[in-house]
Amino acid sequence: MGRGHRTGCAVGGNRLLACQFVTATESAPAKERWRAQWAELFSEVVTSGLCTGCAGCIVACPHDVLGYDDTNGVYKPFHLEEELGPADCGHGQRGCTSCTRACPRFRNWETEIDTFMFGRERQPEEQAGMSKDVFLARATDPELHSNGQDGGLVSAILLWCLDHGRIDAALVSMLEGDGSTWKAVPGIARTREEILASAGSRYTYSANTLAYVQAIEDGAERLALVGMSCQASVPGVMKARKAGKVARRLALSIGLLCSKTFDDAIFEELFEAKYGLKKADMVKMNIKGVFQIWMRDGSYHEIPLKECHAWTREGCKLCPDFAAEHADISTGGIGAFNDWTLTVVRTDAGREIIDGMIADGAIETRPGDDDPGAIALMRKLSTVSRRRWPETAVAAPRLGVPPAKPTASGH
Ligand SMILES: Cc1cc2nc3c(=O)[nH]c(=O)nc-3n(C[C@H](O)[C@H](O)[C@H](O)COP(=O)(O)OP(=O)(O)OC[C@H]3O[C@@H](n4cnc5c(N)ncnc54)[C@H](O)[C@@H]3O)c2cc1C
Ligand code: SF4
Ligand code: SF4
């Protein structure tokens, strides 16, 4: 007879569950050892269409055998060693599992991160993820506010966290060179000037996670990661699956609401070819129902989003996360108030930072009730994104998603 295990205590059909003396070790199903490595990541995520290009696997790899292809709209990891070909990894065969532990699209990622971060699984009605507060915010510093895409909140958070010793640096997106190519590239912000240089939104992909390596080489230990929803889940998945010191260093995740990014080719092939708008002359862009473009000569242009869809980046096509559901703080620009940031605080760490910023006068806020339409739209767009997640993959991201309405043709 096992320790603490009384015989003959069967109630109903299940002897073990009904027995109150069963020990935890005996009753809990043995946790399967995590063995998945690059070979599984390659077949289940990288080549299946689920890969977003977030670069979590690359920075987590302790053997530096993963590269990143950001040419011609690829934005995917690849294996650098020729030993076993592109689809397998010798270190993986010898027991290394870091890349799959760091991938926010591998197997049951959503449930694992939710359970780790929030202590429970997402409920069907929580289409935009779990949160503590939803409100509007903007930076009180006029320069941060005017440089920011919406309310300059993200920039204000980074500056406040640097000034208060919460982080040593932030992994952000910058523009390559003098900015005239509009090529968004990962970068590091350690100063007010660098934060200001990174402010605003680019609608092509920038795998900010990749800046981790340089930031650590430069001596940073605590980092904030700014990124679209796919990247905002990287710290959470690494922590949930115990991916080691990379996970510990990603101290704060700031998410950007996101339904898609575009291929870099959209500049030449659509904006210039059809509308004569050269990227070197663009000064700002935004998406508010249409693609808005402001030019150096003061002119303003609107391109219908329908025309842009053909340039949707491959890695976005199956992405189910609009609301950056695993960020500490998620931020967006939808709603009635252009110069405010729609703000979703999800974790205690996020709430503590926002409370500190309010107390210091670094941001001003107004209640989410001032713009209920923005919150409703966030939920709606979250459902729209979840519908993209394929039925052949794990079910969790589609939980609570109603079936799509039939079209006029009945399909
Ligand atoms: C590609 C993309 C799609 C988006 N889609 C939506 C949407 O559909 N609906 C919505 O409500 N909001 C969307 N947003 C978020 C919105 O544009 C603002 O980023 C957000 O409201 C924060 O504004 P802010 O003024 O507080 O930020 P700011 O103070 O301007 O800071 C913005 C931060 O975003 C980072 N960043 C900018 N471009 C990129 C990029 N391409 N890749 C990675 N990081 C970047 C910068 O490094 C900077 O740290 C999107 C953002 C991006 C980048
Ligand atoms: S989704 Fe991110 S972590 Fe997963 S394989 Fe793609 S780049 Fe790597
Ligand atoms: S839609 Fe946005 S969040 Fe999703 S994969 Fe594309 S860039 Fe990432």
Short mmCIF file of C-alpha atoms and ligand atoms in Angstrom, two decimals:
data_model
loop_
_atom_site.label_atom_id
_atom_site.label_comp_id
_atom_site.label_asym_id
_atom_site.label_seq_id
_atom_site.Cartn_x
_atom_site.Cartn_y
_atom_site.Cartn_z
CA MET A 1 0.00 0.00 0.00
CA GLY A 2 1.34 3.41 -0.97
CA ARG A 3 2.10 6.15 1.57
CA GLY A 4 -1.11 7.94 2.59
CA HIS A 5 -3.11 5.79 0.29
CA ARG A 6 -6.07 4.07 1.93
CA THR A 7 -7.37 1.02 0.13
CA GLY A 8 -11.02 0.41 -0.58
CA CYS A 9 -12.03 4.05 -0.78
CA ALA A 10 -13.67 3.88 -4.19
CA VAL A 11 -16.59 6.26 -4.65
CA GLY A 12 -18.23 6.37 -8.02
CA GLY A 13 -15.96 5.04 -10.71
CA ASN A 14 -12.72 6.76 -9.74
CA ARG A 15 -10.80 5.23 -6.84
CA LEU A 16 -7.93 7.69 -6.81
CA LEU A 17 -9.87 10.93 -7.11
CA ALA A 18 -12.36 9.89 -4.47
CA CYS A 19 -9.73 9.02 -1.90
CA GLN A 20 -8.92 11.93 0.40
CA PHE A 21 -5.73 10.30 1.64
CA VAL A 22 -3.98 10.18 -1.70
CA THR A 23 -0.79 12.23 -1.61
CA ALA A 24 -0.20 15.06 -4.03
CA THR A 25 2.71 13.23 -5.63
CA GLU A 26 0.65 10.18 -6.26
CA SER A 27 -2.47 11.96 -7.53
CA ALA A 28 -0.96 14.60 -9.80
CA PRO A 29 -0.22 13.35 -13.28
CA ALA A 30 3.53 13.20 -13.77
CA LYS A 31 4.62 16.35 -15.64
CA GLU A 32 6.06 15.34 -18.94
CA ARG A 33 9.66 16.35 -19.42
CA TRP A 34 10.06 19.19 -21.92
CA ARG A 35 12.04 17.68 -24.78
CA ALA A 36 10.95 19.74 -27.77
CA GLN A 37 13.82 21.32 -29.66
CA TRP A 38 14.52 23.11 -32.95
CA ALA A 39 13.33 20.12 -35.03
CA GLU A 40 9.84 20.46 -33.52
CA LEU A 41 9.91 24.26 -33.69
CA PHE A 42 10.89 24.12 -37.34
CA SER A 43 8.10 21.76 -38.36
CA GLU A 44 5.34 22.98 -36.03
CA VAL A 45 5.91 26.75 -36.12
CA VAL A 46 8.57 28.04 -38.54
CA THR A 47 7.32 26.23 -41.62
CA SER A 48 3.64 25.80 -40.65
CA GLY A 49 2.72 29.47 -41.01
CA LEU A 50 2.41 30.12 -37.24
CA CYS A 51 5.79 31.87 -36.93
CA THR A 52 5.45 35.62 -36.44
CA GLY A 53 9.16 36.39 -36.62
CA CYS A 54 9.23 37.62 -33.02
CA ALA A 55 12.84 36.38 -32.62
CA GLY A 56 12.27 34.95 -29.13
CA CYS A 57 13.89 31.66 -30.16
CA ILE A 58 16.98 33.43 -31.50
CA VAL A 59 17.85 35.40 -28.38
CA ALA A 60 17.10 32.37 -26.17
CA CYS A 61 19.48 30.05 -28.05
CA PRO A 62 22.51 29.51 -25.78
CA HIS A 63 24.59 28.10 -28.66
CA ASP A 64 24.02 30.99 -31.09
CA VAL A 65 23.03 28.64 -33.90
CA LEU A 66 19.89 30.51 -34.99
CA GLY A 67 20.01 33.36 -37.48
CA TYR A 68 17.25 35.75 -38.57
CA ASP A 69 16.28 36.38 -42.18
CA ASP A 70 14.66 39.80 -42.52
CA THR A 71 15.15 40.11 -46.27
CA ASN A 72 12.34 40.22 -48.84
CA GLY A 73 9.60 40.06 -46.21
CA VAL A 74 10.77 36.70 -44.80
CA TYR A 75 11.24 37.69 -41.10
CA LYS A 76 11.92 34.13 -39.91
CA PRO A 77 14.59 32.27 -37.96
CA PHE A 78 16.84 29.73 -39.62
CA HIS A 79 19.41 27.23 -38.41
CA LEU A 80 23.01 28.26 -39.06
CA GLU A 81 24.81 24.93 -38.68
CA GLU A 82 25.03 22.64 -41.66
CA GLU A 83 25.62 19.49 -39.59
CA LEU A 84 22.02 18.19 -39.70
CA GLY A 85 20.46 20.46 -42.32
CA PRO A 86 17.99 23.30 -41.74
CA ALA A 87 15.36 21.16 -39.98
CA ASP A 88 17.31 19.71 -37.06
CA CYS A 89 19.82 20.78 -34.43
CA GLY A 90 22.68 18.79 -32.93
CA HIS A 91 22.43 20.70 -29.64
CA GLY A 92 18.71 19.92 -29.62
CA GLN A 93 19.42 16.24 -30.08
CA ARG A 94 21.75 16.47 -27.09
CA GLY A 95 19.00 17.93 -24.91
CA CYS A 96 18.85 21.69 -25.53
CA THR A 97 15.24 22.96 -25.53
CA SER A 98 15.70 26.73 -25.18
CA CYS A 99 14.15 27.73 -28.53
CA THR A 100 10.82 26.00 -27.97
CA ARG A 101 10.67 27.37 -24.41
CA ALA A 102 10.96 30.87 -25.87
CA CYS A 103 8.41 30.59 -28.65
CA PRO A 104 5.05 32.28 -28.10
CA ARG A 105 3.43 30.22 -30.84
CA PHE A 106 4.66 26.75 -29.87
CA ARG A 107 1.97 24.27 -28.82
CA ASN A 108 -0.18 25.43 -25.89
CA TRP A 109 1.47 28.84 -25.54
CA GLU A 110 -1.57 30.93 -24.64
CA THR A 111 -2.82 28.75 -21.81
CA GLU A 112 0.68 28.27 -20.40
CA ILE A 113 1.41 32.00 -20.36
CA ASP A 114 -2.04 32.90 -19.01
CA THR A 115 -1.74 30.39 -16.20
CA PHE A 116 1.74 31.60 -15.32
CA MET A 117 0.97 35.33 -15.51
CA PHE A 118 -2.61 35.47 -14.26
CA GLY A 119 -3.03 32.23 -12.34
CA ARG A 120 -5.86 30.98 -14.53
CA GLU A 121 -6.95 30.27 -18.08
CA ARG A 122 -8.62 32.91 -20.23
CA GLN A 123 -12.42 32.87 -20.19
CA PRO A 124 -14.37 32.89 -23.49
CA GLU A 125 -15.52 36.51 -23.04
CA GLU A 126 -11.95 37.72 -22.47
CA GLN A 127 -11.23 38.18 -26.16
CA ALA A 128 -8.76 41.00 -25.49
CA GLY A 129 -7.02 39.02 -22.74
CA MET A 130 -7.04 39.52 -18.98
CA SER A 131 -6.58 42.97 -17.51
CA LYS A 132 -6.76 45.04 -14.35
CA ASP A 133 -7.56 48.49 -15.78
CA VAL A 134 -8.41 50.05 -19.13
CA PHE A 135 -8.12 53.83 -19.47
CA LEU A 136 -6.68 56.61 -21.62
CA ALA A 137 -3.30 58.17 -20.88
CA ARG A 138 -0.87 60.70 -22.28
CA ALA A 139 2.53 62.08 -21.41
CA THR A 140 2.56 65.44 -19.64
CA ASP A 141 6.03 66.19 -21.08
CA PRO A 142 5.15 68.13 -24.27
CA GLU A 143 8.08 66.74 -26.28
CA LEU A 144 7.27 63.11 -25.46
CA HIS A 145 3.62 63.82 -26.21
CA SER A 146 4.20 65.47 -29.57
CA ASN A 147 6.79 62.90 -30.72
CA GLY A 148 4.58 59.99 -29.65
CA GLN A 149 2.28 58.21 -32.06
CA ASP A 150 -0.78 58.71 -29.87
CA GLY A 151 -0.37 60.02 -26.32
CA GLY A 152 3.38 59.37 -26.07
CA LEU A 153 2.63 57.00 -23.20
CA VAL A 154 5.14 54.32 -24.27
CA SER A 155 7.95 56.87 -24.43
CA ALA A 156 6.91 58.30 -21.06
CA ILE A 157 6.94 54.82 -19.47
CA LEU A 158 10.44 54.11 -20.80
CA LEU A 159 11.82 57.43 -19.57
CA TRP A 160 10.21 57.07 -16.15
CA CYS A 161 11.52 53.49 -15.79
CA LEU A 162 15.05 54.58 -16.76
CA ASP A 163 14.96 57.59 -14.41
CA HIS A 164 13.69 55.43 -11.53
CA GLY A 165 16.24 52.65 -12.06
CA ARG A 166 13.57 50.09 -13.03
CA ILE A 167 15.37 49.27 -16.28
CA ASP A 168 18.85 49.82 -17.72
CA ALA A 169 17.69 49.99 -21.34
CA ALA A 170 14.70 49.40 -23.61
CA LEU A 171 14.52 47.24 -26.74
CA VAL A 172 12.68 49.42 -29.24
CA SER A 173 12.38 50.11 -32.96
CA MET A 174 14.42 52.77 -34.70
CA LEU A 175 14.64 53.88 -38.31
CA GLU A 176 17.68 52.79 -40.26
CA GLY A 177 20.25 55.50 -41.13
CA ASP A 178 18.82 59.01 -41.49
CA GLY A 179 15.29 57.61 -41.64
CA SER A 180 14.73 58.26 -45.34
CA THR A 181 14.37 54.55 -46.19
CA TRP A 182 11.67 54.05 -43.52
CA LYS A 183 13.26 50.67 -42.77
CA ALA A 184 12.28 49.85 -39.18
CA VAL A 185 15.12 48.16 -37.32
CA PRO A 186 15.57 46.92 -33.74
CA GLY A 187 17.39 49.37 -31.49
CA ILE A 188 18.29 50.19 -27.90
CA ALA A 189 17.11 53.23 -25.95
CA ARG A 190 19.11 54.19 -22.86
CA THR A 191 18.60 57.96 -22.85
CA ARG A 192 15.87 60.55 -23.35
CA GLU A 193 17.26 61.33 -26.81
CA GLU A 194 17.16 57.68 -27.87
CA ILE A 195 13.60 57.33 -26.56
CA LEU A 196 12.55 60.37 -28.56
CA ALA A 197 14.27 58.97 -31.65
CA SER A 198 12.32 55.71 -31.34
CA ALA A 199 8.89 57.30 -30.73
CA GLY A 200 6.06 56.96 -33.25
CA SER A 201 4.86 53.92 -35.22
CA ARG A 202 6.28 52.27 -38.29
CA TYR A 203 3.93 49.78 -39.93
CA THR A 204 6.57 47.40 -41.22
CA TYR A 205 8.09 44.73 -38.97
CA SER A 206 10.85 45.37 -36.46
CA ALA A 207 11.90 42.39 -34.32
CA ASN A 208 12.87 44.52 -31.32
CA THR A 209 13.69 41.38 -29.33
CA LEU A 210 16.84 41.03 -31.45
CA ALA A 211 18.37 44.11 -29.82
CA TYR A 212 18.70 42.02 -26.63
CA VAL A 213 22.13 40.68 -27.57
CA GLN A 214 23.70 44.12 -28.01
CA ALA A 215 21.99 45.52 -24.92
CA ILE A 216 23.48 42.74 -22.78
CA GLU A 217 26.90 43.15 -24.37
CA ASP A 218 26.68 46.83 -23.45
CA GLY A 219 26.14 45.86 -19.81
CA ALA A 220 22.37 46.13 -19.36
CA GLU A 221 20.76 43.63 -16.99
CA ARG A 222 17.11 44.75 -16.75
CA LEU A 223 15.35 45.45 -20.00
CA ALA A 224 11.98 46.66 -21.19
CA LEU A 225 10.80 45.08 -24.42
CA VAL A 226 8.51 47.23 -26.59
CA GLY A 227 6.82 45.37 -29.38
CA MET A 228 3.70 44.35 -31.20
CA SER A 229 1.48 41.68 -29.64
CA CYS A 230 3.58 38.79 -30.94
CA GLN A 231 6.74 40.15 -29.32
CA ALA A 232 4.94 41.20 -26.14
CA SER A 233 4.36 37.50 -25.35
CA VAL A 234 8.07 36.65 -25.49
CA PRO A 235 8.92 37.56 -21.85
CA GLY A 236 5.82 35.74 -20.60
CA VAL A 237 6.45 32.51 -22.48
CA MET A 238 10.11 32.47 -21.47
CA LYS A 239 9.16 32.89 -17.81
CA ALA A 240 6.34 30.34 -17.97
CA ARG A 241 8.64 27.73 -19.52
CA LYS A 242 11.72 28.62 -17.49
CA ALA A 243 13.95 29.67 -20.36
CA GLY A 244 16.70 30.89 -18.00
CA LYS A 245 18.46 34.20 -17.62
CA VAL A 246 17.12 35.78 -20.81
CA ALA A 247 13.67 35.52 -19.24
CA ARG A 248 14.83 37.16 -16.00
CA ARG A 249 16.41 40.08 -17.85
CA LEU A 250 13.23 40.93 -19.77
CA ALA A 251 11.82 42.81 -16.80
CA LEU A 252 8.96 44.66 -18.50
CA SER A 253 6.84 44.00 -21.57
CA ILE A 254 5.10 46.93 -23.27
CA GLY A 255 2.74 45.80 -26.02
CA LEU A 256 1.41 47.64 -29.07
CA LEU A 257 -2.08 46.67 -30.23
CA CYS A 258 -1.67 45.22 -33.69
CA SER A 259 -3.67 43.54 -36.43
CA LYS A 260 -0.95 43.39 -39.07
CA THR A 261 2.29 44.77 -40.42
CA PHE A 262 3.13 45.32 -44.06
CA ASP A 263 5.98 44.17 -46.28
CA ASP A 264 8.64 46.82 -46.82
CA ALA A 265 7.82 46.60 -50.54
CA ILE A 266 4.56 48.51 -49.96
CA PHE A 267 6.49 51.80 -50.13
CA GLU A 268 7.66 51.36 -53.71
CA GLU A 269 4.97 49.07 -55.05
CA LEU A 270 1.90 50.93 -53.77
CA PHE A 271 2.64 54.32 -52.20
CA GLU A 272 5.12 55.41 -54.85
CA ALA A 273 3.92 53.45 -57.89
CA LYS A 274 0.25 54.39 -57.56
CA TYR A 275 0.25 57.62 -55.53
CA GLY A 276 3.67 59.08 -56.34
CA LEU A 277 4.54 59.29 -52.64
CA LYS A 278 8.27 58.73 -52.16
CA LYS A 279 9.28 57.31 -48.79
CA ALA A 280 12.19 59.74 -48.49
CA ASP A 281 9.64 62.59 -48.35
CA MET A 282 7.32 61.02 -45.76
CA VAL A 283 7.40 62.44 -42.23
CA LYS A 284 4.70 60.52 -40.38
CA MET A 285 2.22 57.71 -40.91
CA ASN A 286 -0.72 56.32 -38.97
CA ILE A 287 -3.58 53.90 -39.47
CA LYS A 288 -7.04 55.12 -38.51
CA GLY A 289 -9.46 53.26 -40.76
CA VAL A 290 -7.22 54.33 -43.67
CA PHE A 291 -3.43 54.48 -44.12
CA GLN A 292 -2.58 58.11 -43.36
CA ILE A 293 0.62 59.65 -44.71
CA TRP A 294 2.03 63.11 -43.99
CA MET A 295 4.68 64.47 -46.39
CA ARG A 296 7.55 66.90 -45.95
CA ASP A 297 5.81 69.47 -48.18
CA GLY A 298 2.91 69.62 -45.71
CA SER A 299 0.52 67.53 -47.81
CA TYR A 300 -1.59 64.77 -46.27
CA HIS A 301 -2.76 61.59 -48.03
CA GLU A 302 -5.15 58.74 -47.26
CA ILE A 303 -4.73 55.31 -48.85
CA PRO A 304 -7.67 52.89 -48.45
CA LEU A 305 -6.64 49.92 -46.30
CA LYS A 306 -8.28 47.59 -48.80
CA GLU A 307 -5.51 48.50 -51.26
CA CYS A 308 -2.81 47.76 -48.69
CA HIS A 309 -3.93 44.25 -47.78
CA ALA A 310 -2.01 42.63 -50.64
CA TRP A 311 1.21 43.66 -48.83
CA THR A 312 0.27 42.05 -45.50
CA ARG A 313 3.37 40.45 -44.05
CA GLU A 314 3.27 36.65 -44.22
CA GLY A 315 3.98 36.25 -40.46
CA CYS A 316 0.84 38.20 -39.55
CA LYS A 317 -1.67 36.17 -41.50
CA LEU A 318 -2.43 33.59 -38.78
CA CYS A 319 -1.75 35.80 -35.75
CA PRO A 320 -4.55 35.59 -33.16
CA ASP A 321 -3.45 38.35 -30.77
CA PHE A 322 -4.60 41.91 -31.42
CA ALA A 323 -4.50 43.28 -27.88
CA ALA A 324 -0.98 42.27 -26.80
CA GLU A 325 -2.58 40.03 -24.21
CA HIS A 326 0.65 39.12 -22.39
CA ALA A 327 2.19 42.56 -22.01
CA ASP A 328 2.46 44.20 -18.60
CA ILE A 329 0.92 47.26 -20.27
CA SER A 330 -0.74 47.19 -23.71
CA THR A 331 -1.18 50.39 -25.70
CA GLY A 332 -3.16 51.41 -28.75
CA GLY A 333 -4.43 54.29 -30.79
CA ILE A 334 -8.03 53.31 -31.51
CA GLY A 335 -10.82 55.51 -30.26
CA ALA A 336 -12.20 58.99 -30.37
CA PHE A 337 -9.21 60.84 -28.89
CA ASN A 338 -6.25 61.07 -31.25
CA ASP A 339 -3.62 62.31 -28.84
CA TRP A 340 -4.33 59.85 -26.04
CA THR A 341 -3.08 56.27 -25.77
CA LEU A 342 -5.64 53.56 -25.03
CA THR A 343 -3.98 51.79 -22.10
CA VAL A 344 -4.57 48.27 -20.77
CA VAL A 345 -2.81 47.44 -17.52
CA ARG A 346 -2.54 43.69 -17.10
CA THR A 347 -0.08 42.92 -14.29
CA ASP A 348 0.85 44.17 -10.83
CA ALA A 349 4.20 45.33 -12.22
CA GLY A 350 2.38 47.38 -14.87
CA ARG A 351 0.01 48.86 -12.33
CA GLU A 352 2.81 49.85 -10.00
CA ILE A 353 4.59 51.73 -12.79
CA ILE A 354 1.44 53.55 -13.89
CA ASP A 355 0.60 54.48 -10.27
CA GLY A 356 4.13 55.83 -9.79
CA MET A 357 3.92 57.86 -13.00
CA ILE A 358 0.57 59.36 -12.01
CA ALA A 359 1.92 60.23 -8.57
CA ASP A 360 4.95 61.93 -10.17
CA GLY A 361 2.80 63.81 -12.68
CA ALA A 362 4.53 62.08 -15.62
CA ILE A 363 1.21 61.17 -17.26
CA GLU A 364 -2.38 62.30 -17.11
CA THR A 365 -5.23 59.85 -17.45
CA ARG A 366 -8.94 59.79 -18.10
CA PRO A 367 -11.35 56.91 -17.53
CA GLY A 368 -12.02 54.32 -20.21
CA ASP A 369 -15.70 55.23 -19.81
CA ASP A 370 -14.92 58.47 -21.68
CA ASP A 371 -14.51 56.34 -24.81
CA PRO A 372 -16.51 53.11 -24.53
CA GLY A 373 -16.38 52.76 -28.32
CA ALA A 374 -12.60 52.28 -28.18
CA ILE A 375 -12.88 49.43 -25.69
CA ALA A 376 -15.67 47.79 -27.69
CA LEU A 377 -13.58 48.09 -30.85
CA MET A 378 -10.54 46.57 -29.13
CA ARG A 379 -12.67 43.53 -28.18
CA LYS A 380 -14.11 43.27 -31.67
CA LEU A 381 -10.73 43.48 -33.37
CA SER A 382 -9.38 40.91 -30.90
CA THR A 383 -12.06 38.48 -32.02
CA VAL A 384 -11.31 39.20 -35.66
CA SER A 385 -7.64 38.35 -35.09
CA ARG A 386 -8.45 35.18 -33.10
CA ARG A 387 -10.49 33.94 -36.02
CA ARG A 388 -7.26 33.75 -38.07
CA TRP A 389 -5.76 31.09 -35.77
CA PRO A 390 -6.05 27.79 -37.66
CA GLU A 391 -8.40 25.08 -36.39
CA THR A 392 -5.63 22.56 -36.96
CA ALA A 393 -3.51 24.15 -34.17
CA VAL A 394 -4.24 24.05 -30.40
CA ALA A 395 -7.76 25.23 -29.59
CA ALA A 396 -7.15 27.80 -26.82
CA PRO A 397 -6.65 30.99 -28.91
CA ARG A 398 -10.04 30.42 -30.57
CA LEU A 399 -11.88 29.99 -27.25
CA GLY A 400 -15.01 32.16 -27.24
CA VAL A 401 -14.72 33.15 -30.89
CA PRO A 402 -18.15 32.99 -32.50
CA PRO A 403 -18.35 31.44 -35.96
CA ALA A 404 -17.92 33.94 -38.77
CA LYS A 405 -21.19 35.26 -40.19
CA PRO A 406 -22.03 33.58 -43.49
CA THR A 407 -21.41 35.70 -46.56
CA ALA A 408 -24.09 36.52 -49.13
CA SER A 409 -23.11 33.42 -51.10
CA GLY A 410 -23.69 31.30 -48.00
CA HIS A 411 -19.98 30.56 -47.36
C1 LIG B 1 2.95 47.84 -36.57
C2 LIG B 1 2.02 48.48 -35.61
C3 LIG B 1 0.65 48.24 -35.73
C4 LIG B 1 -0.23 48.84 -34.85
N1 LIG B 1 -1.58 48.62 -34.99
C5 LIG B 1 -2.45 49.20 -34.15
C6 LIG B 1 -3.85 49.00 -34.31
O1 LIG B 1 -4.28 48.32 -35.23
N2 LIG B 1 -4.69 49.58 -33.41
C7 LIG B 1 -4.20 50.34 -32.38
O2 LIG B 1 -5.00 50.84 -31.59
N3 LIG B 1 -2.88 50.54 -32.19
C8 LIG B 1 -2.00 50.00 -33.05
N4 LIG B 1 -0.66 50.20 -32.88
C9 LIG B 1 -0.17 50.94 -31.69
C10 LIG B 1 -0.09 52.42 -31.89
O3 LIG B 1 0.32 52.76 -33.19
C11 LIG B 1 0.91 53.05 -30.89
O4 LIG B 1 2.17 52.39 -30.99
C12 LIG B 1 0.45 52.92 -29.44
O5 LIG B 1 -0.82 53.51 -29.28
C13 LIG B 1 1.45 53.65 -28.51
O6 LIG B 1 1.42 55.02 -28.78
P1 LIG B 1 2.31 56.00 -27.92
O7 LIG B 1 2.13 57.39 -28.45
O8 LIG B 1 1.98 55.78 -26.47
O9 LIG B 1 3.75 55.43 -28.21
P2 LIG B 1 5.14 56.16 -28.56
O10 LIG B 1 5.56 56.97 -27.40
O11 LIG B 1 5.05 56.79 -29.90
O12 LIG B 1 6.13 54.90 -28.65
C14 LIG B 1 5.96 53.96 -29.65
C15 LIG B 1 6.90 52.79 -29.43
O13 LIG B 1 6.61 51.82 -30.44
C16 LIG B 1 7.81 51.29 -30.96
N5 LIG B 1 7.59 50.96 -32.37
C17 LIG B 1 7.23 51.79 -33.38
N6 LIG B 1 7.12 51.14 -34.53
C18 LIG B 1 7.44 49.85 -34.27
C19 LIG B 1 7.52 48.68 -35.08
N7 LIG B 1 7.24 48.69 -36.36
N8 LIG B 1 7.88 47.55 -34.48
C20 LIG B 1 8.15 47.49 -33.16
N9 LIG B 1 8.08 48.57 -32.34
C21 LIG B 1 7.72 49.72 -32.89
C22 LIG B 1 8.82 52.43 -30.82
O14 LIG B 1 10.11 51.92 -30.69
C23 LIG B 1 8.36 53.15 -29.56
O15 LIG B 1 9.04 52.66 -28.44
C24 LIG B 1 0.26 49.67 -33.80
C25 LIG B 1 1.63 49.90 -33.68
C26 LIG B 1 2.51 49.32 -34.58
C27 LIG B 1 4.00 49.60 -34.45
S1 SF4 B 2 7.26 32.68 -33.50
FE1 SF4 B 2 9.10 33.72 -32.71
S2 SF4 B 2 10.04 32.26 -31.26
FE2 SF4 B 2 8.55 31.11 -32.52
S3 SF4 B 2 9.76 30.25 -34.20
FE3 SF4 B 2 8.95 32.22 -34.92
S4 SF4 B 2 10.56 33.73 -34.45
FE4 SF4 B 2 11.00 31.88 -33.25
S1 SF4 B 3 -0.35 40.95 -36.56
FE1 SF4 B 3 1.04 42.22 -35.33
S2 SF4 B 3 1.19 41.02 -33.46
FE2 SF4 B 3 0.46 39.61 -35.00
S3 SF4 B 3 2.28 38.68 -35.96
FE3 SF4 B 3 1.79 40.51 -37.12
S4 SF4 B 3 3.09 42.09 -36.20
FE4 SF4 B 3 2.95 40.44 -34.74
#
